[in-house]
């Protein structure tokens, strides 16, 4: 699949490298696509990755990961242009009480938005396999084919994808995940993970 990552930091860089390593074509959309940091990232990501402007990456991607800090969301989506009908993966977390979900919906009207990769730290996305199983990535999108595509992208890099089924369920999942993070993070560090065992 052709995947764009708007943002090439911890999350965009990690996911982009992993998808490229698994045979997807990746384009990082950057404010500085020829800069030294991007050159280093492309060297690590290998031949399936390239870089361009945010607009070029948005035009390239069948799926577009938005992986900028919350304060840059508005600018990045403005640079991306019209994303109607496109798969847009929203991993943004805000800690100021505002809803990242609502903001991205407002700024990218008509996009097929899937909320995903936001319940795990980048260190787990970099290596989601544990001796006991695979880290669960909770996701939700209201377009079934977009959600299935993103679940496939999660599975490709070793995650256990669980579609929680509704925006209300995702809000509860995020609250529970945040509460557990405050308990388990200080104890086990950023690389602990949860897996939903099921029969
Ligand atoms: N870190 C985590 O473990 C984690 C986990 C879950 C969710 N998240 C969410 O993921 C998002 C990204 O976090 P991160 O840790 O990856 O941040 P980060 O390491 O600071 O990376 C942010 C990236 O965004 C780029 N950027 C900023 N403005 C841009 C613009 N207008 N156009 C294109 N690129 C732009 C930056 O590029 P420059 O080099 O040009 O500044 C940088 O590559 C955040 O919203 C965060 O809430 C993070």
mmCIF file of C-alpha atoms in Angstrom, residues 2-189:
data_model
loop_
_atom_site.group_PDB
_atom_site.id
_atom_site.type_symbol
_atom_site.label_atom_id
_atom_site.label_comp_id
_atom_site.label_asym_id
_atom_site.label_seq_id
_atom_site.Cartn_x
_atom_site.Cartn_y
_atom_site.Cartn_z
ATOM 1 C CA UNK A 2 1.122 3.586 -0.548
ATOM 2 C CA UNK A 3 1.330 5.245 2.864
ATOM 3 C CA UNK A 4 2.054 8.882 3.653
ATOM 4 C CA UNK A 5 3.248 10.014 7.043
ATOM 5 C CA UNK A 6 2.781 13.676 7.823
ATOM 6 C CA UNK A 7 5.331 13.938 10.591
ATOM 7 C CA UNK A 8 8.558 11.970 10.798
ATOM 8 C CA UNK A 9 9.322 12.093 14.500
ATOM 9 C CA UNK A 10 8.820 9.380 17.094
ATOM 10 C CA UNK A 11 5.523 8.040 15.767
ATOM 11 C CA UNK A 12 5.754 8.891 12.051
ATOM 12 C CA UNK A 13 9.387 7.818 11.820
ATOM 13 C CA UNK A 14 8.804 4.568 13.715
ATOM 14 C CA UNK A 15 5.658 3.500 11.859
ATOM 15 C CA UNK A 16 7.012 4.648 8.501
ATOM 16 C CA UNK A 17 10.202 2.612 8.931
ATOM 17 C CA UNK A 18 8.257 -0.470 9.966
ATOM 18 C CA UNK A 19 5.797 -0.231 7.077
ATOM 19 C CA UNK A 20 8.631 0.318 4.602
ATOM 20 C CA UNK A 21 10.437 -2.720 6.024
ATOM 21 C CA UNK A 22 7.276 -4.767 5.453
ATOM 22 C CA UNK A 23 7.085 -3.852 1.779
ATOM 23 C CA UNK A 24 4.766 -0.848 1.818
ATOM 24 C CA UNK A 25 5.701 2.284 -0.128
ATOM 25 C CA UNK A 26 6.123 5.146 2.312
ATOM 26 C CA UNK A 27 6.426 8.889 1.750
ATOM 27 C CA UNK A 28 7.229 11.154 4.674
ATOM 28 C CA UNK A 29 5.676 14.589 4.331
ATOM 29 C CA UNK A 30 7.955 17.143 5.919
ATOM 30 C CA UNK A 31 8.613 20.841 6.214
ATOM 31 C CA UNK A 32 12.238 19.996 5.437
ATOM 32 C CA UNK A 33 12.270 16.950 3.143
ATOM 33 C CA UNK A 34 15.927 17.442 2.161
ATOM 34 C CA UNK A 35 17.249 18.101 5.659
ATOM 35 C CA UNK A 36 19.840 16.079 7.524
ATOM 36 C CA UNK A 37 17.335 14.401 9.861
ATOM 37 C CA UNK A 38 15.235 13.237 6.942
ATOM 38 C CA UNK A 39 18.329 11.967 5.120
ATOM 39 C CA UNK A 40 19.199 9.904 8.201
ATOM 40 C CA UNK A 41 15.634 8.595 8.524
ATOM 41 C CA UNK A 42 15.498 7.588 4.844
ATOM 42 C CA UNK A 43 18.809 5.754 5.213
ATOM 43 C CA UNK A 44 17.317 3.762 8.110
ATOM 44 C CA UNK A 45 13.988 3.194 6.340
ATOM 45 C CA UNK A 46 15.528 1.716 3.200
ATOM 46 C CA UNK A 47 14.517 1.698 -0.446
ATOM 47 C CA UNK A 48 10.720 1.694 0.078
ATOM 48 C CA UNK A 49 10.751 5.141 1.669
ATOM 49 C CA UNK A 50 11.049 8.638 0.247
ATOM 50 C CA UNK A 51 10.328 12.181 1.377
ATOM 51 C CA UNK A 52 8.444 15.136 -0.011
ATOM 52 C CA UNK A 53 6.448 18.136 1.001
ATOM 53 C CA UNK A 54 3.319 17.591 3.076
ATOM 54 C CA UNK A 55 1.197 18.275 -0.013
ATOM 55 C CA UNK A 56 3.177 15.755 -2.100
ATOM 56 C CA UNK A 57 2.909 13.087 0.578
ATOM 57 C CA UNK A 58 -0.821 13.656 1.005
ATOM 58 C CA UNK A 59 -1.307 13.223 -2.741
ATOM 59 C CA UNK A 60 0.816 10.047 -2.710
ATOM 60 C CA UNK A 61 -0.744 8.135 0.185
ATOM 61 C CA UNK A 62 -3.668 5.755 -0.119
ATOM 62 C CA UNK A 63 -3.519 5.964 3.663
ATOM 63 C CA UNK A 64 -2.243 9.109 5.375
ATOM 64 C CA UNK A 65 -0.913 9.024 8.923
ATOM 65 C CA UNK A 66 -1.159 12.344 10.733
ATOM 66 C CA UNK A 67 1.664 12.269 13.284
ATOM 67 C CA UNK A 68 2.438 15.825 14.330
ATOM 68 C CA UNK A 69 2.184 17.382 17.775
ATOM 69 C CA UNK A 70 -1.269 18.700 18.616
ATOM 70 C CA UNK A 71 -0.225 22.332 18.157
ATOM 71 C CA UNK A 72 0.788 21.580 14.552
ATOM 72 C CA UNK A 73 -2.341 19.700 13.471
ATOM 73 C CA UNK A 74 -4.094 22.679 11.955
ATOM 74 C CA UNK A 75 -1.083 23.812 9.929
ATOM 75 C CA UNK A 76 -0.236 20.299 8.742
ATOM 76 C CA UNK A 77 -3.783 19.584 7.569
ATOM 77 C CA UNK A 78 -3.945 22.957 5.820
ATOM 78 C CA UNK A 79 -0.723 22.076 3.987
ATOM 79 C CA UNK A 80 -2.090 18.621 3.090
ATOM 80 C CA UNK A 81 -5.091 20.109 1.273
ATOM 81 C CA UNK A 82 -8.404 18.393 0.567
ATOM 82 C CA UNK A 83 -8.445 14.858 1.990
ATOM 83 C CA UNK A 84 -12.073 14.008 1.152
ATOM 84 C CA UNK A 85 -12.492 10.278 0.648
ATOM 85 C CA UNK A 86 -8.957 9.512 1.792
ATOM 86 C CA UNK A 87 -7.966 7.240 4.658
ATOM 87 C CA UNK A 88 -6.622 9.495 7.411
ATOM 88 C CA UNK A 89 -5.094 7.856 10.483
ATOM 89 C CA UNK A 90 -5.417 10.004 13.566
ATOM 90 C CA UNK A 91 -2.961 9.137 16.349
ATOM 91 C CA UNK A 92 -2.985 12.607 17.961
ATOM 92 C CA UNK A 93 -3.332 12.770 21.738
ATOM 93 C CA UNK A 94 -4.249 16.008 23.437
ATOM 94 C CA UNK A 95 -3.822 16.495 27.143
ATOM 95 C CA UNK A 96 -5.600 19.851 27.434
ATOM 96 C CA UNK A 97 -9.129 18.449 27.629
ATOM 97 C CA UNK A 98 -9.930 19.185 23.979
ATOM 98 C CA UNK A 99 -10.814 16.322 21.648
ATOM 99 C CA UNK A 100 -8.206 15.431 19.014
ATOM 100 C CA UNK A 101 -10.899 13.343 17.348
ATOM 101 C CA UNK A 102 -13.270 16.300 16.974
ATOM 102 C CA UNK A 103 -10.506 18.624 15.825
ATOM 103 C CA UNK A 104 -9.260 16.353 13.045
ATOM 104 C CA UNK A 105 -12.838 15.709 11.896
ATOM 105 C CA UNK A 106 -13.435 19.452 11.709
ATOM 106 C CA UNK A 107 -10.181 20.155 9.836
ATOM 107 C CA UNK A 108 -10.382 17.217 7.409
ATOM 108 C CA UNK A 109 -14.052 17.065 6.401
ATOM 109 C CA UNK A 110 -14.950 14.066 4.266
ATOM 110 C CA UNK A 111 -11.787 12.109 5.085
ATOM 111 C CA UNK A 112 -12.242 8.469 6.120
ATOM 112 C CA UNK A 113 -10.739 8.935 9.550
ATOM 113 C CA UNK A 114 -9.505 6.035 11.629
ATOM 114 C CA UNK A 115 -8.412 6.614 15.196
ATOM 115 C CA UNK A 116 -5.426 4.317 15.734
ATOM 116 C CA UNK A 117 -1.879 3.941 17.092
ATOM 117 C CA UNK A 118 -2.610 6.500 19.824
ATOM 118 C CA UNK A 119 -2.955 4.123 22.766
ATOM 119 C CA UNK A 120 0.625 2.876 22.554
ATOM 120 C CA UNK A 121 3.931 4.680 22.997
ATOM 121 C CA UNK A 122 6.313 4.738 20.063
ATOM 122 C CA UNK A 123 8.660 2.354 21.857
ATOM 123 C CA UNK A 124 5.986 -0.354 21.706
ATOM 124 C CA UNK A 125 5.128 0.422 18.077
ATOM 125 C CA UNK A 126 8.825 -0.085 17.331
ATOM 126 C CA UNK A 127 8.661 -3.626 18.772
ATOM 127 C CA UNK A 128 5.133 -4.861 19.494
ATOM 128 C CA UNK A 129 6.013 -8.538 19.918
ATOM 129 C CA UNK A 130 6.543 -9.929 23.411
ATOM 130 C CA UNK A 131 7.382 -13.418 24.516
ATOM 131 C CA UNK A 132 3.799 -13.756 25.752
ATOM 132 C CA UNK A 133 2.040 -12.228 22.745
ATOM 133 C CA UNK A 134 1.486 -9.057 20.766
ATOM 134 C CA UNK A 135 0.590 -5.584 21.977
ATOM 135 C CA UNK A 136 -3.040 -4.686 21.318
ATOM 136 C CA UNK A 137 -3.696 -1.565 19.254
ATOM 137 C CA UNK A 138 -7.237 -0.270 19.792
ATOM 138 C CA UNK A 139 -8.772 1.453 16.799
ATOM 139 C CA UNK A 140 -12.046 2.800 15.527
ATOM 140 C CA UNK A 141 -13.291 4.367 12.319
ATOM 141 C CA UNK A 142 -16.785 4.907 10.977
ATOM 142 C CA UNK A 143 -15.840 3.742 7.466
ATOM 143 C CA UNK A 144 -15.561 -0.078 7.615
ATOM 144 C CA UNK A 145 -13.216 -0.465 4.634
ATOM 145 C CA UNK A 146 -10.859 2.253 5.920
ATOM 146 C CA UNK A 147 -10.895 0.699 9.393
ATOM 147 C CA UNK A 148 -10.148 -2.743 7.964
ATOM 148 C CA UNK A 149 -7.272 -1.307 5.921
ATOM 149 C CA UNK A 150 -5.743 0.324 8.994
ATOM 150 C CA UNK A 151 -6.255 -2.856 11.056
ATOM 151 C CA UNK A 152 -4.296 -4.619 8.312
ATOM 152 C CA UNK A 153 -1.505 -2.050 8.532
ATOM 153 C CA UNK A 154 -1.361 -2.630 12.303
ATOM 154 C CA UNK A 155 -1.231 -6.404 11.871
ATOM 155 C CA UNK A 156 1.509 -6.062 9.233
ATOM 156 C CA UNK A 157 3.869 -4.630 11.827
ATOM 157 C CA UNK A 158 3.058 -7.191 14.486
ATOM 158 C CA UNK A 159 0.278 -5.499 16.429
ATOM 159 C CA UNK A 160 -2.908 -7.173 17.616
ATOM 160 C CA UNK A 161 -5.603 -4.845 16.217
ATOM 161 C CA UNK A 162 -8.896 -4.562 18.108
ATOM 162 C CA UNK A 163 -11.700 -2.487 16.577
ATOM 163 C CA UNK A 164 -13.664 -1.143 19.553
ATOM 164 C CA UNK A 165 -16.702 -0.453 17.371
ATOM 165 C CA UNK A 166 -17.942 3.049 18.178
ATOM 166 C CA UNK A 167 -16.699 6.531 19.118
ATOM 167 C CA UNK A 168 -18.229 6.098 22.579
ATOM 168 C CA UNK A 169 -16.353 2.825 23.042
ATOM 169 C CA UNK A 170 -13.139 4.506 21.925
ATOM 170 C CA UNK A 171 -13.624 7.321 24.449
ATOM 171 C CA UNK A 172 -14.032 4.720 27.205
ATOM 172 C CA UNK A 173 -11.031 2.767 25.943
ATOM 173 C CA UNK A 174 -8.873 5.896 25.937
ATOM 174 C CA UNK A 175 -9.963 6.758 29.495
ATOM 175 C CA UNK A 176 -9.227 3.226 30.719
ATOM 176 C CA UNK A 177 -5.907 3.142 28.880
ATOM 177 C CA UNK A 178 -4.915 6.491 30.375
ATOM 178 C CA UNK A 179 -5.860 5.354 33.874
ATOM 179 C CA UNK A 180 -3.834 2.156 33.511
ATOM 180 C CA UNK A 181 -0.909 4.135 32.098
ATOM 181 C CA UNK A 182 -0.823 6.254 35.246
ATOM 182 C CA UNK A 183 -0.636 3.083 37.363
ATOM 183 C CA UNK A 184 1.501 0.783 35.226
ATOM 184 C CA UNK A 185 3.782 3.301 33.517
ATOM 185 C CA UNK A 186 5.649 4.324 36.681
ATOM 186 C CA UNK A 187 6.033 0.650 37.582
ATOM 187 C CA UNK A 188 7.016 -0.956 34.289
ATOM 188 C CA UNK A 189 8.192 1.954 32.142
#
